């Protein structure tokens, strides 16, 4: 049986996947697996002119479940990711081109992207202006609107998972933690969202949460774009909460109904909310207001994605730039 | 919001239609379907799967029947049923409630398959379904209706939400 045969878990990697995708190089690695750059051979053969440009894709090879006892076949996060990408076709969502399974690995073929938002956010040579920030945030909201409209919560919205194409179009990727929330009132796991972008209701162990958790993550991203760093950079759950509350104020039953009943609720030393206008001196009033709206502790009082898109911040000058005007030269 | 949800379901149901009467009433399919539904309910119940998960599993099998794959399923009906349930569970259940392959064998001797057998069937199943695990089940509609009833009456009936 497979128990005694560790070799079975190593995937022999033929340089030509299913006779079509030629491996070029490894371009990324994550908890989910590895990403490779590949050339589409089939496309090249069928092309009418031999000089037509080579067609490249990114292939994500999904890692196998680590614990053998937990073996459940093809990883469920992979299956969910594939299903969501099949369901959603949108400018700001990464397109899924092909899926196949060889031996014990699942491969997802996706469009090849130039970079991701974290590289832009943490770059020391790039200056981000207000039109740039508007352009980035609007694209995030357009993507979120499409997801939420289709009853999907991303559940892991971080700058790393927001890819950027050559012409500055932001694309959501990594839907391994996403899921449909169509049926109301169903308990969900709390083990979601990278800690630094996790909403307070998840930190407090809420069994029921909704698309508002993505909005909170978007707030952390906006704060990060202004700060050019991580807005709430906790070392663990408790530290993360105290960092959030230091700025947003500690929650109470008056400001967030039901908070004290959440499973992991702990009382923090009372601190009043701070204004973002003090935290970021010289910040535009509407921008501070948007940031506050995104990061409201009570999920029911948080802005909806519609409200974000229609927020006054985006309607006043300077206008958002076009995606292809985003500074991309130094990152790849 | 509920109205929106309802329309979304109606729209999606067209894309993922339930099994047609014609195929369901085919004597061979009907016999097989009846047997496998009972089997899925039994195994699913012992593995503490939600009712919805089992409905989804049945829906996956229905899709095979609609593709005319009755003979394929017949070859090893329990394996296909186990795989359908596993896929449905992976799609729908809480992460910690997804059964391990070996657990199937523990709750029913007919559901005892090795990892290799299940994963082989799983790959075949997924290719047949074109990796599309979305399905529209009657209980989605029911839950909207119940939600509607609940919000109109008092909060005391919230518990009846479990369909």
Coordinates of C-alpha atoms in Angstrom, one line a residue:
Chain A
X1 CA 0.0 0.0 0.0
X2 CA 1.0 3.6 -0.4
X3 CA 1.9 3.8 3.3
X4 CA 5.3 2.3 2.8
X5 CA 6.1 4.1 -0.4
X6 CA 7.2 7.7 0.1
X7 CA 8.2 7.8 -3.6
X8 CA 4.6 7.9 -4.6
X9 CA 4.4 11.4 -3.2
X10 CA 7.1 12.8 -5.3
X11 CA 5.7 13.9 -8.6
X12 CA 7.9 13.0 -11.5
X13 CA 8.1 16.2 -13.4
X14 CA 8.1 15.7 -17.1
X15 CA 9.4 18.9 -18.8
X16 CA 6.3 18.9 -21.0
X17 CA 3.1 18.8 -19.0
X18 CA 0.3 16.9 -20.7
X19 CA 2.2 17.3 -23.9
X20 CA 1.4 21.0 -24.0
X21 CA 3.1 23.2 -21.4
X22 CA 6.9 23.5 -21.5
X23 CA 8.5 24.3 -18.2
X24 CA 10.6 27.4 -18.3
X25 CA 11.4 28.2 -14.6
X26 CA 10.0 28.3 -11.1
X27 CA 8.7 31.8 -10.3
X28 CA 7.1 31.5 -7.0
X29 CA 6.5 29.4 -3.9
X30 CA 3.9 29.5 -1.2
X31 CA 2.1 27.5 1.4
X32 CA -0.1 26.1 -1.4
X33 CA 2.7 24.9 -3.6
X34 CA 4.9 26.3 -6.4
X35 CA 4.3 28.4 -9.4
X36 CA 6.1 27.8 -12.7
X37 CA 6.4 29.8 -15.9
X38 CA 5.5 27.7 -18.8
X39 CA 5.3 28.1 -22.6
X40 CA 2.2 26.9 -24.4
X41 CA 3.6 24.6 -27.1
X42 CA 0.3 23.7 -28.6
X43 CA -0.6 27.3 -29.2
X44 CA 2.7 27.8 -31.0
X45 CA 2.1 24.8 -33.3
X46 CA -1.3 26.0 -34.3
X47 CA -0.2 29.5 -34.8
X48 CA -0.4 30.6 -38.4
X49 CA 2.9 32.4 -38.6
X50 CA 6.0 30.8 -37.2
X51 CA 7.2 34.1 -35.8
X52 CA 4.1 34.7 -33.7
X53 CA 5.0 35.6 -30.1
X54 CA 5.5 32.8 -27.7
X55 CA 2.6 32.3 -25.4
X56 CA 3.5 32.1 -21.7
X57 CA 1.4 31.0 -18.7
X58 CA 1.8 30.5 -15.0
X59 CA 1.2 27.0 -13.8
X60 CA 0.4 26.5 -10.1
X61 CA 1.3 23.1 -8.8
X62 CA -0.7 22.4 -5.7
X63 CA 1.1 20.8 -2.9
X64 CA -0.1 17.5 -1.5
X65 CA -1.7 17.4 1.9
X66 CA 1.2 17.2 4.3
X67 CA -0.2 14.8 6.9
X68 CA -0.8 11.4 5.4
X69 CA -3.4 10.4 8.0
X70 CA -5.4 13.3 6.8
X71 CA -5.4 12.1 3.2
X72 CA -8.6 13.1 1.6
X73 CA -7.7 12.8 -2.0
X74 CA -7.4 16.0 -4.0
X75 CA -7.0 18.9 -1.6
X76 CA -10.3 20.6 -0.9
X77 CA -8.9 24.1 -1.0
X78 CA -7.7 23.4 -4.5
X79 CA -11.1 22.2 -5.6
X80 CA -12.8 25.2 -4.1
X81 CA -10.3 27.5 -5.8
X82 CA -10.9 25.9 -9.2
X83 CA -14.7 26.2 -8.8
X84 CA -14.6 29.8 -7.9
X85 CA -12.3 30.7 -10.7
X86 CA -14.5 28.8 -13.1
X87 CA -17.6 30.7 -11.9
X88 CA -16.1 34.2 -12.0
X89 CA -14.9 35.8 -15.1
X90 CA -14.0 39.4 -14.4
X91 CA -11.3 41.9 -15.4
X92 CA -10.0 42.0 -11.8
X93 CA -10.0 38.2 -11.1
X94 CA -7.2 36.0 -12.4
X95 CA -8.4 33.9 -15.4
X96 CA -8.1 30.2 -15.1
X97 CA -7.0 28.7 -18.5
X98 CA -6.7 25.0 -17.8
X99 CA -6.8 22.4 -15.0
X100 CA -5.3 18.9 -15.0
X101 CA -4.2 16.3 -12.6
X102 CA -1.0 14.2 -13.0
X103 CA -0.3 11.4 -10.6
X104 CA -0.9 13.1 -7.3
X105 CA -0.6 16.7 -8.1
X106 CA -3.2 19.2 -9.4
X107 CA -2.0 21.8 -11.8
X108 CA -3.8 25.1 -12.5
X109 CA -2.9 27.0 -15.6
X110 CA -3.4 30.8 -15.3
X111 CA -2.4 34.0 -17.0
X112 CA 1.1 35.1 -16.3
X113 CA 1.3 38.3 -14.3
X114 CA 4.2 40.7 -13.9
X115 CA 4.1 41.4 -10.2
X116 CA 1.9 41.7 -7.1
X117 CA 0.7 44.5 -4.9
X118 CA 3.1 43.8 -2.1
X119 CA 6.1 44.5 -4.3
X120 CA 4.6 47.8 -5.2
X121 CA 3.6 48.6 -1.6
X122 CA 7.0 47.8 -0.1
X123 CA 9.1 49.2 -2.9
X124 CA 11.5 51.9 -1.6
X125 CA 12.0 53.5 -5.0
X126 CA 8.4 53.9 -6.0
X127 CA 6.3 56.9 -5.0
X128 CA 2.6 56.3 -4.7
X129 CA 0.4 59.4 -5.3
X130 CA -3.2 59.8 -4.5
X131 CA -4.3 59.0 -8.1
X132 CA -2.3 55.8 -7.9
X133 CA -3.9 54.8 -4.5
X134 CA -7.3 55.6 -5.9
X135 CA -6.6 53.4 -8.9
X136 CA -5.4 50.5 -6.8
X137 CA -8.3 50.7 -4.3
X138 CA -11.0 51.1 -6.9
X139 CA -9.7 47.9 -8.7
X140 CA -9.7 46.1 -5.4
X141 CA -13.3 47.2 -4.8
X142 CA -14.4 46.3 -8.3
X143 CA -13.0 42.8 -7.8
X144 CA -14.6 42.5 -4.4
X145 CA -17.9 43.7 -5.8
X146 CA -17.9 40.9 -8.4
X147 CA -17.0 38.3 -5.7
X148 CA -19.6 39.5 -3.2
X149 CA -22.2 39.7 -5.9
X150 CA -21.6 36.1 -6.6
X151 CA -21.8 35.2 -2.9
X152 CA -18.1 34.5 -2.5
X153 CA -15.9 35.7 0.3
X154 CA -12.2 35.8 -0.6
X155 CA -11.1 35.2 3.0
X156 CA -7.4 35.9 2.3
X157 CA -7.2 39.3 0.8
X158 CA -3.5 40.4 1.1
X159 CA -1.2 42.4 -1.1
X160 CA 0.6 39.2 -1.9
X161 CA -2.6 37.8 -3.4
X162 CA -3.3 40.8 -5.6
X163 CA -1.4 40.3 -8.8
X164 CA -0.7 43.1 -11.2
X165 CA -0.5 42.6 -15.0
X166 CA 1.9 44.3 -17.3
X167 CA -0.5 47.1 -17.9
X168 CA -1.3 47.7 -14.2
X169 CA -4.5 45.7 -13.9
X170 CA -5.0 44.2 -10.5
X171 CA -6.1 40.6 -10.4
X172 CA -7.3 38.7 -7.3
X173 CA -5.6 35.3 -7.0
X174 CA -5.2 32.6 -4.5
X175 CA -8.8 31.6 -3.7
X176 CA -7.7 28.6 -1.7
X177 CA -9.5 29.9 1.4
X178 CA -12.5 31.4 -0.4
X179 CA -15.9 30.0 -0.3
X180 CA -19.5 30.6 -1.1
X181 CA -21.6 32.0 1.6
X182 CA -24.9 31.5 -0.2
X183 CA -26.6 29.6 2.6
X184 CA -27.3 32.0 5.5
X185 CA -26.2 31.3 9.0
X186 CA -23.8 28.5 8.5
X187 CA -20.9 28.2 10.8
X188 CA -17.5 28.7 9.2
X189 CA -13.9 28.1 10.2
X190 CA -11.9 30.8 11.9
X191 CA -8.7 29.6 10.4
X192 CA -8.7 32.1 7.6
X193 CA -7.0 35.3 6.4
X194 CA -3.3 36.1 7.0
X195 CA -3.1 37.4 10.5
X196 CA -2.2 41.0 9.6
X197 CA -5.3 41.4 7.4
X198 CA -7.7 39.5 9.7
X199 CA -10.9 41.2 10.8
X200 CA -11.6 41.6 14.5
X201 CA -14.7 39.3 14.4
X202 CA -12.5 36.4 13.2
X203 CA -9.9 37.2 15.8
X204 CA -12.7 37.0 18.4
X205 CA -13.7 33.5 17.0
X206 CA -17.0 34.4 15.4
X207 CA -18.6 31.3 13.8
X208 CA -20.7 33.5 11.6
X209 CA -19.1 36.1 9.5
X210 CA -19.6 37.5 6.0
X211 CA -18.1 39.5 3.2
X212 CA -17.3 42.3 5.7
X213 CA -14.1 40.4 6.5
X214 CA -12.8 41.2 3.0
X215 CA -13.7 44.9 3.5
X216 CA -11.6 45.0 6.7
X217 CA -8.7 43.4 4.8
X218 CA -9.1 46.1 2.1
X219 CA -8.8 48.7 4.9
X220 CA -5.6 47.1 6.1
X221 CA -4.3 47.3 2.5
X222 CA -5.3 51.0 2.1
X223 CA -3.6 51.8 5.4
X224 CA -0.5 49.9 4.2
X225 CA -0.4 51.9 0.9
X226 CA -0.4 55.1 2.9
X227 CA 2.1 53.8 5.5
X228 CA 4.2 51.9 2.9
X229 CA 4.3 49.1 5.4
X230 CA 1.9 46.8 7.3
X231 CA -0.8 48.7 9.2
X232 CA -1.4 46.2 12.0
X233 CA 1.6 44.0 12.4
X234 CA 0.8 41.7 15.3
X235 CA 3.0 38.8 16.4
X236 CA 0.0 36.7 17.4
X237 CA -3.7 36.9 17.7
X238 CA -3.8 38.9 21.0
X239 CA -1.1 41.2 19.8
X240 CA -2.9 41.7 16.6
X241 CA -6.1 42.7 18.4
X242 CA -4.3 45.1 20.7
X243 CA -2.7 46.8 17.7
X244 CA -6.1 47.2 16.0
X245 CA -7.7 48.5 19.2
X246 CA -4.9 50.9 19.8
X247 CA -6.0 52.8 16.7
X248 CA -9.7 51.9 16.4
X249 CA -10.4 52.0 20.1
X250 CA -11.5 49.0 22.2
X251 CA -14.9 47.6 21.3
X252 CA -17.8 47.6 23.8
X253 CA -21.4 46.5 23.7
X254 CA -22.2 50.1 22.9
X255 CA -20.0 50.3 19.9
X256 CA -20.4 46.7 18.7
X257 CA -23.5 44.9 19.8
X258 CA -22.9 41.2 20.7
X259 CA -19.1 41.5 20.8
X260 CA -18.9 40.2 24.4
X261 CA -20.7 37.0 23.4
X262 CA -18.2 36.0 20.8
X263 CA -16.4 32.8 21.6
X264 CA -12.9 34.2 22.0
X265 CA -13.8 37.6 23.4
X266 CA -11.3 39.0 25.8
X267 CA -11.4 42.3 27.5
X268 CA -8.6 44.8 26.6
X269 CA -7.5 47.8 28.5
X270 CA -9.8 50.6 27.4
X271 CA -8.4 52.9 24.8
X272 CA -10.3 55.5 22.9
X273 CA -10.3 55.5 19.1
X274 CA -7.7 57.6 17.4
X275 CA -8.2 59.7 14.4
X276 CA -6.4 58.8 11.2
X277 CA -5.8 62.4 10.6
X278 CA -3.4 62.4 13.6
X279 CA -1.9 59.1 12.5
X280 CA -1.3 60.2 9.0
X281 CA -0.7 64.0 9.2
X282 CA -1.9 65.9 6.3
X283 CA -4.2 63.1 5.1
X284 CA -7.3 64.1 3.1
X285 CA -10.4 64.2 5.2
X286 CA -12.4 61.9 2.9
X287 CA -9.5 59.5 2.7
X288 CA -9.4 59.3 6.5
X289 CA -13.2 58.8 6.5
X290 CA -12.9 56.0 4.0
X291 CA -10.2 54.3 6.0
X292 CA -12.3 54.5 9.2
X293 CA -15.3 53.1 7.4
X294 CA -13.4 50.1 6.1
X295 CA -11.8 49.4 9.5
X296 CA -15.0 49.8 11.7
X297 CA -14.8 47.0 14.3
X298 CA -18.5 46.1 14.2
X299 CA -18.9 44.2 10.9
X300 CA -22.5 45.4 10.6
X301 CA -21.4 49.0 10.6
X302 CA -18.5 48.5 8.2
X303 CA -18.9 50.0 4.7
X304 CA -20.3 47.7 2.0
X305 CA -18.4 47.4 -1.2
X306 CA -21.0 49.5 -3.0
X307 CA -20.5 52.2 -0.5
X308 CA -16.8 52.1 -0.9
X309 CA -17.0 52.5 -4.7
X310 CA -19.3 55.4 -4.3
X311 CA -17.3 57.0 -1.5
X312 CA -16.7 60.8 -1.9
X313 CA -13.0 60.2 -1.8
X314 CA -13.1 58.7 -5.3
X315 CA -15.3 61.5 -6.7
X316 CA -13.1 64.5 -6.0
X317 CA -9.9 65.6 -7.7
X318 CA -7.3 64.4 -8.3
X319 CA -9.0 61.7 -10.2
X320 CA -7.8 58.1 -10.2
X321 CA -5.1 57.4 -12.8
X322 CA -5.5 54.7 -15.4
X323 CA -4.1 51.2 -14.6
X324 CA -1.3 51.5 -17.1
X325 CA -0.1 54.7 -15.4
X326 CA 0.7 52.8 -12.2
X327 CA 4.5 52.9 -11.5
X328 CA 5.6 49.4 -12.5
X329 CA 9.1 50.0 -13.9
X330 CA 11.2 48.8 -11.0
X331 CA 9.2 45.8 -10.0
X332 CA 8.9 42.5 -11.7
Chain B
X1 CA -31.0 40.8 -0.3
X2 CA -33.1 37.7 0.0
X3 CA -34.8 38.6 -3.3
X4 CA -31.4 39.0 -4.9
X5 CA -30.3 35.6 -3.5
X6 CA -33.5 34.0 -4.9
X7 CA -32.9 35.4 -8.3
X8 CA -29.3 34.2 -8.2
X9 CA -30.5 30.7 -7.4
X10 CA -33.1 30.7 -10.2
X11 CA -30.4 31.9 -12.7
X12 CA -27.9 29.3 -11.6
X13 CA -30.5 26.5 -11.6
X14 CA -30.8 27.0 -15.4
X15 CA -27.0 26.5 -15.7
X16 CA -27.0 23.5 -13.4
X17 CA -30.4 21.8 -14.0
X18 CA -31.6 18.9 -11.8
X19 CA -31.9 15.4 -13.3
X20 CA -34.5 15.3 -16.0
X21 CA -37.7 13.3 -15.4
X22 CA -36.9 11.3 -18.5
X23 CA -33.6 10.0 -17.2
X24 CA -34.9 9.7 -13.6
X25 CA -37.8 7.5 -14.7
X26 CA -35.6 5.2 -16.8
X27 CA -35.9 1.8 -14.9
X28 CA -32.2 1.1 -14.8
X29 CA -31.2 4.5 -13.7
X30 CA -34.1 4.7 -11.2
X31 CA -33.1 1.4 -9.6
X32 CA -29.4 2.4 -9.4
X33 CA -30.2 5.8 -8.2
X34 CA -32.5 4.6 -5.4
X35 CA -29.9 2.2 -4.2
X36 CA -27.1 4.7 -4.2
X37 CA -29.1 7.5 -2.6
X38 CA -29.8 5.1 0.3
X39 CA -26.2 4.2 0.5
X40 CA -25.0 7.8 0.5
X41 CA -27.5 8.7 3.1
X42 CA -26.4 5.8 5.3
X43 CA -22.6 6.4 4.9
X44 CA -23.0 10.2 5.1
X45 CA -25.0 10.0 8.2
X46 CA -22.5 7.8 9.9
X47 CA -19.7 10.3 8.9
X48 CA -21.9 13.1 10.4
X49 CA -22.2 14.9 7.1
X50 CA -24.8 17.6 6.7
X51 CA -28.0 16.8 4.7
X52 CA -27.0 19.3 2.1
X53 CA -23.7 17.6 1.5
X54 CA -25.5 14.4 0.8
X55 CA -27.9 16.2 -1.6
X56 CA -24.9 17.6 -3.4
X57 CA -23.3 14.1 -3.7
X58 CA -26.5 12.8 -5.2
X59 CA -26.5 15.7 -7.6
X60 CA -23.0 14.8 -8.8
X61 CA -24.2 11.2 -9.5
X62 CA -27.2 12.6 -11.3
X63 CA -25.0 14.5 -13.6
X64 CA -23.2 11.3 -14.5
X65 CA -26.5 9.6 -15.3
X66 CA -27.5 12.6 -17.4
X67 CA -24.3 12.1 -19.4
X68 CA -25.3 8.6 -20.0
X69 CA -22.6 7.1 -17.8
X70 CA -24.8 4.5 -16.1
X71 CA -22.7 1.6 -17.2
X72 CA -19.5 3.3 -16.0
X73 CA -21.1 3.8 -12.5
X74 CA -22.4 0.2 -12.6
X75 CA -18.9 -1.2 -12.8
X76 CA -18.2 -0.1 -9.2
X77 CA -21.2 1.7 -7.9
X78 CA -20.0 2.0 -4.3
X79 CA -16.7 3.6 -5.4
X80 CA -18.6 6.2 -7.4
X81 CA -20.9 6.9 -4.5
X82 CA -18.1 7.2 -2.0
X83 CA -16.2 9.6 -4.4
X84 CA -19.3 11.7 -5.0
X85 CA -19.8 12.0 -1.2
X86 CA -16.1 12.9 -0.7
X87 CA -16.2 15.5 -3.4
X88 CA -19.4 17.0 -2.1
X89 CA -18.0 17.1 1.4
X90 CA -14.8 18.8 0.2
X91 CA -17.0 21.3 -1.6
X92 CA -19.5 22.0 1.1
X93 CA -18.5 20.8 4.6
X94 CA -16.7 22.7 7.3
X95 CA -13.0 22.0 6.8
X96 CA -12.6 19.9 9.9
X97 CA -15.7 17.8 9.0
X98 CA -14.3 16.4 5.7
X99 CA -13.9 12.7 6.2
X100 CA -10.6 10.9 5.5
X101 CA -10.7 8.2 2.9
X102 CA -10.0 5.5 5.4
X103 CA -13.0 6.6 7.5
X104 CA -15.4 5.5 4.8
X105 CA -14.2 2.0 5.2
X106 CA -14.7 2.2 8.9
X107 CA -18.4 3.1 8.7
X108 CA -19.4 0.6 6.0
X109 CA -17.6 -2.4 4.6
X110 CA -19.1 -1.6 1.2
X111 CA -17.3 1.8 1.3
X112 CA -13.9 0.4 1.9
X113 CA -11.5 1.5 -0.8
X114 CA -7.8 2.3 -0.9
X115 CA -6.4 5.8 -1.4
X116 CA -5.3 4.9 -4.9
X117 CA -8.7 3.6 -5.9
X118 CA -10.5 6.7 -4.6
X119 CA -8.1 9.2 -6.1
X120 CA -8.2 7.5 -9.5
X121 CA -12.0 7.6 -9.4
X122 CA -11.9 11.1 -8.2
X123 CA -9.8 12.3 -11.1
X124 CA -12.0 10.6 -13.5
X125 CA -15.1 12.0 -11.8
X126 CA -13.7 15.5 -11.9
X127 CA -12.8 15.3 -15.6
X128 CA -16.4 14.2 -16.3
X129 CA -17.8 17.1 -14.3
X130 CA -15.2 19.4 -16.0
X131 CA -14.0 20.2 -12.5
X132 CA -17.2 22.1 -11.9
X133 CA -18.6 21.2 -8.5
X134 CA -21.2 23.9 -8.3
X135 CA -24.7 22.5 -7.8
X136 CA -28.0 23.9 -7.0
X137 CA -30.0 21.9 -4.5
X138 CA -33.6 22.2 -3.3
X139 CA -32.5 23.1 0.2
X140 CA -30.9 26.3 -1.1
X141 CA -34.3 27.5 -2.1
X142 CA -35.8 26.2 1.2
X143 CA -33.3 28.0 3.3
X144 CA -34.2 31.3 1.6
X145 CA -37.9 30.6 2.2
X146 CA -37.3 29.7 5.8
X147 CA -35.2 32.8 6.2
X148 CA -38.1 34.9 4.9
X149 CA -40.5 33.3 7.2
X150 CA -38.2 33.8 10.2
X151 CA -37.6 37.4 9.6
X152 CA -41.4 38.0 9.3
X153 CA -42.3 36.1 12.4
X154 CA -40.4 36.5 15.7
X155 CA -36.9 35.5 16.5
X156 CA -38.0 32.5 18.4
X157 CA -38.1 30.3 15.3
X158 CA -34.5 31.0 14.3
X159 CA -33.5 27.5 15.5
X160 CA -35.6 25.9 12.8
X161 CA -33.1 27.1 10.3
X162 CA -31.5 23.8 10.1
X163 CA -33.0 22.3 7.0

